[in-house]
Amino acid sequence: MSGLGELDRPATPASPGAWDERSGGWLVSEDTVPSAGAGSDSDGSAVPTPTERPASASGVRPYPAAGPAAPRRGGVVDPVKALMHRHRELCERAVDPLEIAAGLEAHGVTDRTAARFRHRDVFSLAEEMYARVPRDGDTPPRPESAPAPRARLDWALLALLPGALTAATVVGLRLTHGQARVLAVAAGVLAVILALRAALRRGPLSPRRGRLPSGPRGGSHPGRHHTGGWTCWLLAYAALGDGLLRAAADGGPDGLPTGTPDGPWPLATAPLLTLALACVPAAWCAHLLAVRARRRLDTSRGLDEFAASVRPLLLSVFALFLCALAVLTGVCAAVLGEPAAYAGTLGLGALLLLSRLLTVHGFTHAPAVVLRAAGGAEAIALATLLAGRLPRCGFLAAPVDALMAAWGPAGVPALACGAAALTLLIHATRTLTRASAHARTDQPC
């Protein structure tokens, strides 16, 4: 060379030179090119290709123009990995892909959302997430279905206890008089309340523990919703409401209730005894729904398949309970010598069962709203009938008078509880058919 300036003079290379890692980085297959296209990084900034790289001051390009190339591998984002990181706890504790699918469904992930991850549905997305979770074994076997839990003696006896105590209270009410009757009724009501509380905290009628976290489409509404007060009001109306409504329509009541069916304010004990005895079929129906739904959860291959198989099961269990409740209504009315109020008793029983099933599986908002609406409708009916006695306010009692003329006093609870039960049934067919509603729990049924 004559001088250092010749180093920048363009010329044909004498040898191929060394092929280093930087040169090999240009030979990237087209499979690694992201959908954003060449020339753009993951953050959207432009990345120059080899043909677009600036030349040096002398006009020589530092690399050969070898055609279109792809950006760096590190710029490609894995959306499924990001989703797995977001639901890391769910993926780590899952023992089956369907459990991950149930959790994703509870968080609002739909088939349309799964399509953004290039999967046809939520279940196929859950299968990939389950396969990519690091585990001790390379190919963990699919867990076998756990044996169906059998009925336990403890919750079976607790379900019998409210009916037995209510029957004892009714007997004490019929056999005592005066102050002894008041004490017997007070002690009996307290005992029945404690028995109901115990029955609702153990067994199939108790809320589950260890449920998947709630989300926009599944799980309970944020916050606790207390329904005990409205439930007590509905039960009190079943015992005293019809008698008070009839007495108010006749210009009464002329006195306080005496606890007898033929008093100035008649007391109906048959509906209370029927609903207390109905705790047994309610517990068995809830147990049957939980066991059969969990069994179909283990054998289903998709969320739509599971929903299609559970919906007839839910309706069959509901119909079975109504049949048992109708039989109990007729038997209790015949034994106590009272008229059988089938419409009001069946409506209230269906409402209480559906609200409990929804609460058991983590959906507490809808039962609270519907129970308030039913109790408020009965209270408004009484209030408007009494307010109709005021001067120039007779129009307020016109709707209730028309309803009583058509169906009698039992039409008010039948309409209020029946409409509320139908609303909860429609809601239950949409929520209790989700896989997230029957997720694994640490409490046996």
GROMACS .gro file of C-alpha atoms in nm:
model
  445
    1MET     CA    1   0.000   0.000   0.000
    2SER     CA    2   0.123   0.349  -0.077
    3GLY     CA    3  -0.058   0.512   0.209
    4LEU     CA    4  -0.325   0.487   0.470
    5GLY     CA    5  -0.570   0.661   0.246
    6GLU     CA    6  -0.592   0.356   0.026
    7LEU     CA    7  -0.763   0.166   0.301
    8ASP     CA    8  -1.086   0.350   0.226
    9ARG     CA    9  -1.060   0.298  -0.149
   10PRO     CA   10  -1.336   0.064  -0.284
   11ALA     CA   11  -1.201  -0.259  -0.430
   12THR     CA   12  -1.284  -0.626  -0.474
   13PRO     CA   13  -1.204  -0.825  -0.159
   14ALA     CA   14  -0.912  -1.058  -0.199
   15SER     CA   15  -1.056  -1.332   0.032
   16PRO     CA   16  -1.397  -1.422   0.172
   17GLY     CA   17  -1.282  -1.321   0.517
   18ALA     CA   18  -1.401  -1.454   0.851
   19TRP     CA   19  -1.769  -1.542   0.901
   20ASP     CA   20  -1.853  -1.436   1.254
   21GLU     CA   21  -2.171  -1.444   1.461
   22ARG     CA   22  -2.268  -1.098   1.349
   23SER     CA   23  -2.266  -1.212   0.988
   24GLY     CA   24  -2.456  -1.530   1.068
   25GLY     CA   25  -2.728  -1.324   1.234
   26TRP     CA   26  -2.847  -1.211   0.892
   27LEU     CA   27  -2.936  -1.566   0.790
   28VAL     CA   28  -3.268  -1.580   0.971
   29SER     CA   29  -3.552  -1.788   0.834
   30GLU     CA   30  -3.882  -1.625   0.747
   31ASP     CA   31  -4.056  -1.818   1.026
   32THR     CA   32  -3.917  -1.578   1.283
   33VAL     CA   33  -4.047  -1.267   1.112
   34PRO     CA   34  -4.330  -1.120   1.324
   35SER     CA   35  -4.657  -1.006   1.181
   36ALA     CA   36  -4.551  -0.641   1.212
   37GLY     CA   37  -4.324  -0.690   0.907
   38ALA     CA   38  -3.957  -0.634   0.852
   39GLY     CA   39  -3.810  -0.300   0.933
   40SER     CA   40  -3.999  -0.250   1.262
   41ASP     CA   41  -3.904  -0.341   1.613
   42SER     CA   42  -4.140  -0.459   1.887
   43ASP     CA   43  -4.186  -0.103   2.011
   44GLY     CA   44  -4.279   0.019   1.661
   45SER     CA   45  -3.947   0.195   1.585
   46ALA     CA   46  -3.789   0.146   1.244
   47VAL     CA   47  -3.496  -0.093   1.211
   48PRO     CA   48  -3.285  -0.045   0.899
   49THR     CA   49  -3.227  -0.344   0.673
   50PRO     CA   50  -2.880  -0.427   0.536
   51THR     CA   51  -2.957  -0.247   0.211
   52GLU     CA   52  -3.065   0.061   0.406
   53ARG     CA   53  -2.766   0.087   0.638
   54PRO     CA   54  -2.571   0.411   0.599
   55ALA     CA   55  -2.242   0.398   0.419
   56SER     CA   56  -1.920   0.513   0.570
   57ALA     CA   57  -1.761   0.843   0.491
   58SER     CA   58  -1.584   0.694   0.189
   59GLY     CA   59  -1.903   0.542   0.048
   60VAL     CA   60  -1.827   0.178   0.131
   61ARG     CA   61  -2.105  -0.018   0.298
   62PRO     CA   62  -1.979  -0.223   0.595
   63TYR     CA   63  -2.195  -0.531   0.512
   64PRO     CA   64  -2.292  -0.695   0.188
   65ALA     CA   65  -2.643  -0.629   0.058
   66ALA     CA   66  -2.779  -0.981   0.101
   67GLY     CA   67  -3.153  -0.916   0.057
   68PRO     CA   68  -3.436  -0.859   0.312
   69ALA     CA   69  -3.365  -0.959   0.668
   70ALA     CA   70  -3.564  -0.993   0.988
   71PRO     CA   71  -3.532  -0.789   1.309
   72ARG     CA   72  -3.381  -0.920   1.626
   73ARG     CA   73  -3.527  -1.231   1.784
   74GLY     CA   74  -3.564  -1.058   2.117
   75GLY     CA   75  -3.818  -0.817   1.970
   76VAL     CA   76  -4.084  -1.090   1.918
   77VAL     CA   77  -4.337  -1.089   2.205
   78ASP     CA   78  -4.505  -1.412   2.323
   79PRO     CA   79  -4.865  -1.321   2.423
   80VAL     CA   80  -4.940  -1.665   2.569
   81LYS     CA   81  -4.638  -1.634   2.796
   82ALA     CA   82  -4.764  -1.297   2.916
   83LEU     CA   83  -5.105  -1.452   2.984
   84MET     CA   84  -4.939  -1.734   3.176
   85HIS     CA   85  -4.747  -1.484   3.386
   86ARG     CA   86  -5.069  -1.301   3.467
   87HIS     CA   87  -5.240  -1.625   3.575
   88ARG     CA   88  -4.928  -1.790   3.714
   89GLU     CA   89  -5.089  -1.918   4.034
   90LEU     CA   90  -5.378  -2.075   3.842
   91CYS     CA   91  -5.144  -2.249   3.598
   92GLU     CA   92  -4.914  -2.382   3.870
   93ARG     CA   93  -5.185  -2.539   4.082
   94ALA     CA   94  -5.394  -2.675   3.795
   95VAL     CA   95  -5.403  -3.052   3.758
   96ASP     CA   96  -5.597  -3.052   3.430
   97PRO     CA   97  -5.632  -2.818   3.130
   98LEU     CA   98  -6.005  -2.782   3.196
   99GLU     CA   99  -5.928  -2.632   3.535
  100ILE     CA  100  -5.724  -2.360   3.365
  101ALA     CA  101  -6.007  -2.310   3.117
  102ALA     CA  102  -6.251  -2.266   3.406
  103GLY     CA  103  -6.024  -2.009   3.564
  104LEU     CA  104  -5.985  -1.816   3.239
  105GLU     CA  105  -6.361  -1.822   3.192
  106ALA     CA  106  -6.406  -1.686   3.544
  107HIS     CA  107  -6.178  -1.395   3.453
  108GLY     CA  108  -6.381  -1.309   3.143
  109VAL     CA  109  -6.172  -1.482   2.874
  110THR     CA  110  -6.404  -1.588   2.590
  111ASP     CA  111  -6.353  -1.773   2.263
  112ARG     CA  112  -6.322  -1.439   2.089
  113THR     CA  113  -6.044  -1.344   2.328
  114ALA     CA  114  -5.873  -1.679   2.264
  115ALA     CA  115  -5.876  -1.604   1.891
  116ARG     CA  116  -5.641  -1.314   1.957
  117PHE     CA  117  -5.395  -1.571   2.089
  118ARG     CA  118  -5.440  -1.776   1.768
  119HIS     CA  119  -5.656  -2.044   1.931
  120ARG     CA  120  -6.000  -2.157   1.825
  121ASP     CA  121  -6.146  -2.155   2.179
  122VAL     CA  122  -6.064  -2.114   2.546
  123PHE     CA  123  -6.003  -2.485   2.596
  124SER     CA  124  -5.730  -2.510   2.332
  125LEU     CA  125  -5.564  -2.204   2.482
  126ALA     CA  126  -5.579  -2.367   2.826
  127GLU     CA  127  -5.422  -2.684   2.686
  128GLU     CA  128  -5.121  -2.489   2.560
  129MET     CA  129  -5.086  -2.304   2.891
  130TYR     CA  130  -5.106  -2.633   3.081
  131ALA     CA  131  -4.845  -2.794   2.855
  132ARG     CA  132  -4.604  -2.502   2.895
  133VAL     CA  133  -4.612  -2.494   3.275
  134PRO     CA  134  -4.275  -2.621   3.408
  135ARG     CA  135  -4.316  -2.936   3.617
  136ASP     CA  136  -4.091  -3.197   3.773
  137GLY     CA  137  -4.190  -3.466   3.521
  138ASP     CA  138  -4.160  -3.425   3.147
  139THR     CA  139  -4.500  -3.573   3.061
  140PRO     CA  140  -4.728  -3.569   3.366
  141PRO     CA  141  -5.018  -3.812   3.327
  142ARG     CA  142  -5.373  -3.689   3.319
  143PRO     CA  143  -5.517  -3.724   3.671
  144GLU     CA  144  -5.789  -3.977   3.712
  145SER     CA  145  -6.134  -3.863   3.812
  146ALA     CA  146  -6.176  -3.852   4.185
  147PRO     CA  147  -6.445  -4.078   4.326
  148ALA     CA  148  -6.776  -3.906   4.378
  149PRO     CA  149  -6.823  -3.796   4.740
  150ARG     CA  150  -7.099  -3.978   4.919
  151ALA     CA  151  -7.360  -3.836   5.148
  152ARG     CA  152  -7.224  -3.781   5.496
  153LEU     CA  153  -7.418  -3.856   5.811
  154ASP     CA  154  -7.340  -3.524   5.978
  155TRP     CA  155  -7.497  -3.294   5.720
  156ALA     CA  156  -7.784  -3.539   5.662
  157LEU     CA  157  -7.878  -3.514   6.030
  158LEU     CA  158  -7.835  -3.138   6.028
  159ALA     CA  159  -8.077  -3.114   5.734
  160LEU     CA  160  -8.337  -3.310   5.934
  161LEU     CA  161  -8.298  -3.094   6.243
  162PRO     CA  162  -8.490  -2.778   6.129
  163GLY     CA  163  -8.795  -2.981   6.029
  164ALA     CA  164  -8.797  -3.177   6.355
  165LEU     CA  165  -8.769  -2.861   6.567
  166THR     CA  166  -9.038  -2.684   6.365
  167ALA     CA  167  -9.273  -2.977   6.414
  168ALA     CA  168  -9.205  -2.968   6.789
  169THR     CA  169  -9.274  -2.593   6.794
  170VAL     CA  170  -9.606  -2.638   6.613
  171VAL     CA  171  -9.708  -2.907   6.862
  172GLY     CA  172  -9.618  -2.678   7.151
  173LEU     CA  173  -9.819  -2.397   6.990
  174ARG     CA  174 -10.125  -2.620   6.961
  175LEU     CA  175 -10.106  -2.764   7.316
  176THR     CA  176 -10.022  -2.454   7.524
  177HIS     CA  177 -10.213  -2.139   7.617
  178GLY     CA  178 -10.139  -1.793   7.746
  179GLN     CA  179  -9.788  -1.712   7.863
  180ALA     CA  180  -9.674  -2.072   7.823
  181ARG     CA  181  -9.757  -2.050   7.453
  182VAL     CA  182  -9.548  -1.734   7.413
  183LEU     CA  183  -9.250  -1.897   7.582
  184ALA     CA  184  -9.286  -2.215   7.378
  185VAL     CA  185  -9.303  -2.022   7.052
  186ALA     CA  186  -9.005  -1.802   7.142
  187ALA     CA  187  -8.791  -2.102   7.239
  188GLY     CA  188  -8.898  -2.293   6.929
  189VAL     CA  189  -8.822  -2.005   6.691
  190LEU     CA  190  -8.476  -1.960   6.844
  191ALA     CA  191  -8.402  -2.331   6.817
  192VAL     CA  192  -8.516  -2.344   6.454
  193ILE     CA  193  -8.299  -2.044   6.363
  194LEU     CA  194  -7.992  -2.204   6.520
  195ALA     CA  195  -8.066  -2.534   6.344
  196LEU     CA  196  -8.103  -2.362   6.007
  197ARG     CA  197  -7.778  -2.177   6.061
  198ALA     CA  198  -7.598  -2.502   6.135
  199ALA     CA  199  -7.750  -2.676   5.832
  200LEU     CA  200  -7.645  -2.392   5.601
  201ARG     CA  201  -7.285  -2.401   5.725
  202ARG     CA  202  -7.220  -2.771   5.671
  203GLY     CA  203  -7.273  -2.996   5.376
  204PRO     CA  204  -7.403  -2.921   5.026
  205LEU     CA  205  -7.589  -2.604   5.129
  206SER     CA  206  -7.278  -2.431   5.262
  207PRO     CA  207  -7.067  -2.195   5.049
  208ARG     CA  208  -6.757  -2.360   4.906
  209ARG     CA  209  -6.402  -2.277   5.006
  210GLY     CA  210  -6.102  -2.282   4.778
  211ARG     CA  211  -6.297  -2.150   4.478
  212LEU     CA  212  -6.129  -1.990   4.183
  213PRO     CA  213  -6.095  -1.612   4.207
  214SER     CA  214  -6.397  -1.420   4.090
  215GLY     CA  215  -6.389  -1.224   3.770
  216PRO     CA  216  -6.606  -1.010   3.545
  217ARG     CA  217  -6.809  -1.304   3.414
  218GLY     CA  218  -6.784  -1.551   3.699
  219GLY     CA  219  -6.760  -1.559   4.073
  220SER     CA  220  -6.936  -1.352   4.329
  221HIS     CA  221  -7.006  -0.984   4.304
  222PRO     CA  222  -6.755  -0.779   4.506
  223GLY     CA  223  -6.858  -0.747   4.866
  224ARG     CA  224  -7.076  -0.952   5.097
  225HIS     CA  225  -7.450  -0.956   5.049
  226HIS     CA  226  -7.658  -1.040   5.355
  227THR     CA  227  -7.994  -1.198   5.277
  228GLY     CA  228  -8.091  -1.329   5.622
  229GLY     CA  229  -8.321  -1.037   5.703
  230TRP     CA  230  -8.521  -1.062   5.381
  231THR     CA  231  -8.541  -1.440   5.411
  232CYS     CA  232  -8.689  -1.404   5.761
  233TRP     CA  233  -8.937  -1.150   5.626
  234LEU     CA  234  -9.050  -1.385   5.349
  235LEU     CA  235  -9.096  -1.669   5.599
  236ALA     CA  236  -9.288  -1.443   5.838
  237TYR     CA  237  -9.516  -1.334   5.555
  238ALA     CA  238  -9.578  -1.698   5.464
  239ALA     CA  239  -9.704  -1.753   5.820
  240LEU     CA  240  -9.889  -1.425   5.886
  241GLY     CA  241  -9.917  -1.237   5.556
  242ASP     CA  242 -10.225  -1.398   5.408
  243GLY     CA  243 -10.419  -1.366   5.733
  244LEU     CA  244 -10.319  -1.001   5.773
  245LEU     CA  245 -10.408  -0.926   5.411
  246ARG     CA  246 -10.752  -1.084   5.449
  247ALA     CA  247 -10.812  -0.904   5.777
  248ALA     CA  248 -10.703  -0.570   5.630
  249ALA     CA  249 -10.937  -0.617   5.334
  250ASP     CA  250 -11.227  -0.673   5.578
  251GLY     CA  251 -11.146  -0.360   5.782
  252GLY     CA  252 -10.923  -0.526   6.045
  253PRO     CA  253 -10.724  -0.658   6.204
  254ASP     CA  254 -10.915  -0.632   6.530
  255GLY     CA  255 -10.637  -0.770   6.750
  256LEU     CA  256 -10.297  -0.933   6.771
  257PRO     CA  257 -10.238  -1.286   6.640
  258THR     CA  258 -10.325  -1.558   6.889
  259GLY     CA  259 -10.134  -1.835   6.716
  260THR     CA  260 -10.443  -2.020   6.600
  261PRO     CA  261 -10.587  -2.054   6.248
  262ASP     CA  262 -10.929  -1.922   6.357
  263GLY     CA  263 -10.811  -1.608   6.542
  264PRO     CA  264 -10.860  -1.243   6.437
  265TRP     CA  265 -10.520  -1.261   6.269
  266PRO     CA  266 -10.491  -1.620   6.142
  267LEU     CA  267 -10.155  -1.795   6.162
  268ALA     CA  268 -10.059  -2.046   5.890
  269THR     CA  269  -9.818  -2.306   6.025
  270ALA     CA  270  -9.832  -2.550   5.733
  271PRO     CA  271  -9.608  -2.341   5.500
  272LEU     CA  272  -9.344  -2.302   5.771
  273LEU     CA  273  -9.341  -2.674   5.851
  274THR     CA  274  -9.327  -2.757   5.480
  275LEU     CA  275  -9.030  -2.530   5.413
  276ALA     CA  276  -8.846  -2.655   5.721
  277LEU     CA  277  -8.890  -3.017   5.617
  278ALA     CA  278  -8.783  -2.920   5.263
  279CYS     CA  279  -8.427  -2.868   5.389
  280VAL     CA  280  -8.373  -3.242   5.339
  281PRO     CA  281  -8.464  -3.256   4.966
  282ALA     CA  282  -8.284  -2.925   4.913
  283ALA     CA  283  -7.961  -3.066   5.056
  284TRP     CA  284  -7.991  -3.384   4.851
  285CYS     CA  285  -8.061  -3.189   4.531
  286ALA     CA  286  -7.762  -2.961   4.592
  287HIS     CA  287  -7.546  -3.268   4.659
  288LEU     CA  288  -7.670  -3.435   4.340
  289LEU     CA  289  -7.599  -3.125   4.131
  290ALA     CA  290  -7.247  -3.086   4.272
  291VAL     CA  291  -7.151  -3.451   4.224
  292ARG     CA  292  -7.291  -3.489   3.871
  293ALA     CA  293  -7.155  -3.154   3.755
  294ARG     CA  294  -6.808  -3.233   3.888
  295ARG     CA  295  -6.815  -3.571   3.716
  296ARG     CA  296  -6.905  -3.409   3.384
  297LEU     CA  297  -6.638  -3.147   3.441
  298ASP     CA  298  -6.377  -3.425   3.447
  299THR     CA  299  -6.504  -3.588   3.127
  300SER     CA  300  -6.585  -3.281   2.915
  301ARG     CA  301  -6.350  -3.169   2.639
  302GLY     CA  302  -6.469  -2.813   2.614
  303LEU     CA  303  -6.664  -2.538   2.789
  304ASP     CA  304  -6.956  -2.550   2.546
  305GLU     CA  305  -6.984  -2.926   2.585
  306PHE     CA  306  -6.986  -2.891   2.964
  307ALA     CA  307  -7.253  -2.620   2.959
  308ALA     CA  308  -7.475  -2.825   2.728
  309SER     CA  309  -7.455  -3.126   2.960
  310VAL     CA  310  -7.509  -2.939   3.288
  311ARG     CA  311  -7.811  -2.732   3.183
  312PRO     CA  312  -8.051  -3.034   3.167
  313LEU     CA  313  -7.905  -3.156   3.495
  314LEU     CA  314  -7.982  -2.826   3.665
  315LEU     CA  315  -8.340  -2.820   3.537
  316SER     CA  316  -8.394  -3.183   3.639
  317VAL     CA  317  -8.269  -3.118   3.992
  318PHE     CA  318  -8.495  -2.813   4.018
  319ALA     CA  319  -8.798  -3.011   3.899
  320LEU     CA  320  -8.718  -3.291   4.145
  321PHE     CA  321  -8.716  -3.044   4.432
  322LEU     CA  322  -9.050  -2.894   4.325
  323CYS     CA  323  -9.206  -3.240   4.320
  324ALA     CA  324  -9.082  -3.316   4.670
  325LEU     CA  325  -9.200  -2.975   4.791
  326ALA     CA  326  -9.548  -3.029   4.645
  327VAL     CA  327  -9.578  -3.364   4.826
  328LEU     CA  328  -9.467  -3.208   5.156
  329THR     CA  329  -9.715  -2.921   5.110
  330GLY     CA  330 -10.010  -3.156   5.074
  331VAL     CA  331  -9.902  -3.382   5.363
  332CYS     CA  332  -9.840  -3.097   5.608
  333ALA     CA  333 -10.167  -2.922   5.521
  334ALA     CA  334 -10.361  -3.245   5.571
  335VAL     CA  335 -10.194  -3.323   5.904
  336LEU     CA  336 -10.242  -2.971   6.045
  337GLY     CA  337 -10.593  -2.928   5.905
  338GLU     CA  338 -10.507  -2.614   5.706
  339PRO     CA  339 -10.568  -2.530   5.338
  340ALA     CA  340 -10.279  -2.624   5.113
  341ALA     CA  341 -10.130  -2.305   4.967
  342TYR     CA  342  -9.949  -2.469   4.678
  343ALA     CA  343  -9.879  -2.154   4.476
  344GLY     CA  344  -9.725  -1.947   4.755
  345THR     CA  345  -9.534  -2.235   4.912
  346LEU     CA  346  -9.391  -2.365   4.586
  347GLY     CA  347  -9.294  -2.015   4.474
  348LEU     CA  348  -9.118  -1.935   4.801
  349GLY     CA  349  -8.949  -2.275   4.817
  350ALA     CA  350  -8.819  -2.245   4.460
  351LEU     CA  351  -8.692  -1.894   4.532
  352LEU     CA  352  -8.505  -2.003   4.844
  353LEU     CA  353  -8.352  -2.307   4.674
  354LEU     CA  354  -8.223  -2.116   4.370
  355SER     CA  355  -8.084  -1.835   4.582
  356ARG     CA  356  -7.902  -2.090   4.797
  357LEU     CA  357  -7.760  -2.278   4.499
  358LEU     CA  358  -7.626  -1.955   4.353
  359THR     CA  359  -7.477  -1.856   4.688
  360VAL     CA  360  -7.317  -2.197   4.731
  361HIS     CA  361  -7.138  -2.165   4.397
  362GLY     CA  362  -7.017  -1.811   4.458
  363PHE     CA  363  -7.287  -1.593   4.296
  364THR     CA  364  -7.424  -1.378   4.579
  365HIS     CA  365  -7.526  -1.055   4.410
  366ALA     CA  366  -7.831  -1.173   4.213
  367PRO     CA  367  -7.993  -1.366   4.504
  368ALA     CA  368  -7.962  -1.062   4.730
  369VAL     CA  369  -8.124  -0.832   4.473
  370VAL     CA  370  -8.407  -1.073   4.389
  371LEU     CA  371  -8.487  -1.153   4.753
  372ARG     CA  372  -8.509  -0.781   4.829
  373ALA     CA  373  -8.740  -0.733   4.534
  374ALA     CA  374  -8.974  -1.016   4.640
  375GLY     CA  375  -8.985  -0.904   5.003
  376GLY     CA  376  -9.036  -0.543   4.898
  377ALA     CA  377  -9.326  -0.639   4.671
  378GLU     CA  378  -9.505  -0.814   4.958
  379ALA     CA  379  -9.442  -0.519   5.190
  380ILE     CA  380  -9.573  -0.274   4.931
  381ALA     CA  381  -9.886  -0.483   4.885
  382LEU     CA  382  -9.963  -0.463   5.257
  383ALA     CA  383  -9.876  -0.094   5.275
  384THR     CA  384 -10.095   0.006   4.980
  385LEU     CA  385 -10.389  -0.194   5.111
  386LEU     CA  386 -10.368  -0.019   5.449
  387ALA     CA  387 -10.303   0.320   5.288
  388GLY     CA  388 -10.620   0.280   5.083
  389ARG     CA  389 -10.824   0.345   5.397
  390LEU     CA  390 -10.708   0.706   5.408
  391PRO     CA  391 -10.942   0.970   5.262
  392ARG     CA  392 -10.914   1.002   4.883
  393CYS     CA  393 -10.648   0.726   4.871
  394GLY     CA  394 -10.866   0.433   4.773
  395PHE     CA  395 -10.694   0.410   4.435
  396LEU     CA  396 -10.378   0.288   4.610
  397ALA     CA  397 -10.546  -0.037   4.714
  398ALA     CA  398 -10.706  -0.101   4.373
  399PRO     CA  399 -10.429  -0.328   4.233
  400VAL     CA  400 -10.416  -0.544   4.545
  401ASP     CA  401 -10.797  -0.563   4.561
  402ALA     CA  402 -10.810  -0.679   4.200
  403LEU     CA  403 -10.544  -0.942   4.263
  404MET     CA  404 -10.723  -1.071   4.573
  405ALA     CA  405 -11.054  -1.084   4.386
  406ALA     CA  406 -10.895  -1.302   4.119
  407TRP     CA  407 -10.662  -1.528   4.319
  408GLY     CA  408 -10.737  -1.459   4.686
  409PRO     CA  409 -10.481  -1.345   4.947
  410ALA     CA  410 -10.238  -1.618   4.835
  411GLY     CA  411 -10.203  -1.445   4.498
  412VAL     CA  412  -9.969  -1.178   4.638
  413PRO     CA  413  -9.691  -1.414   4.758
  414ALA     CA  414  -9.748  -1.645   4.462
  415LEU     CA  415  -9.693  -1.361   4.214
  416ALA     CA  416  -9.403  -1.200   4.400
  417CYS     CA  417  -9.211  -1.520   4.479
  418GLY     CA  418  -9.299  -1.689   4.150
  419ALA     CA  419  -9.167  -1.400   3.940
  420ALA     CA  420  -8.853  -1.379   4.155
  421ALA     CA  421  -8.793  -1.755   4.128
  422LEU     CA  422  -8.834  -1.744   3.750
  423THR     CA  423  -8.581  -1.461   3.731
  424LEU     CA  424  -8.328  -1.658   3.936
  425LEU     CA  425  -8.390  -1.972   3.730
  426ILE     CA  426  -8.301  -1.788   3.409
  427HIS     CA  427  -7.994  -1.645   3.578
  428ALA     CA  428  -7.893  -1.986   3.713
  429THR     CA  429  -7.910  -2.149   3.369
  430ARG     CA  430  -7.648  -1.897   3.255
  431THR     CA  431  -7.418  -1.899   3.558
  432LEU     CA  432  -7.437  -2.247   3.709
  433THR     CA  433  -7.360  -2.402   3.370
  434ARG     CA  434  -7.010  -2.249   3.364
  435ALA     CA  435  -6.709  -2.458   3.446
  436SER     CA  436  -6.585  -2.189   3.685
  437ALA     CA  437  -6.896  -2.240   3.903
  438HIS     CA  438  -6.800  -2.603   3.970
  439ALA     CA  439  -6.426  -2.565   4.022
  440ARG     CA  440  -6.242  -2.792   4.263
  441THR     CA  441  -6.286  -2.715   4.631
  442ASP     CA  442  -6.134  -2.836   4.952
  443GLN     CA  443  -6.474  -2.902   5.110
  444PRO     CA  444  -6.661  -3.223   5.033
  445CYS     CA  445  -7.027  -3.223   4.948
   0.00000   0.00000   0.00000
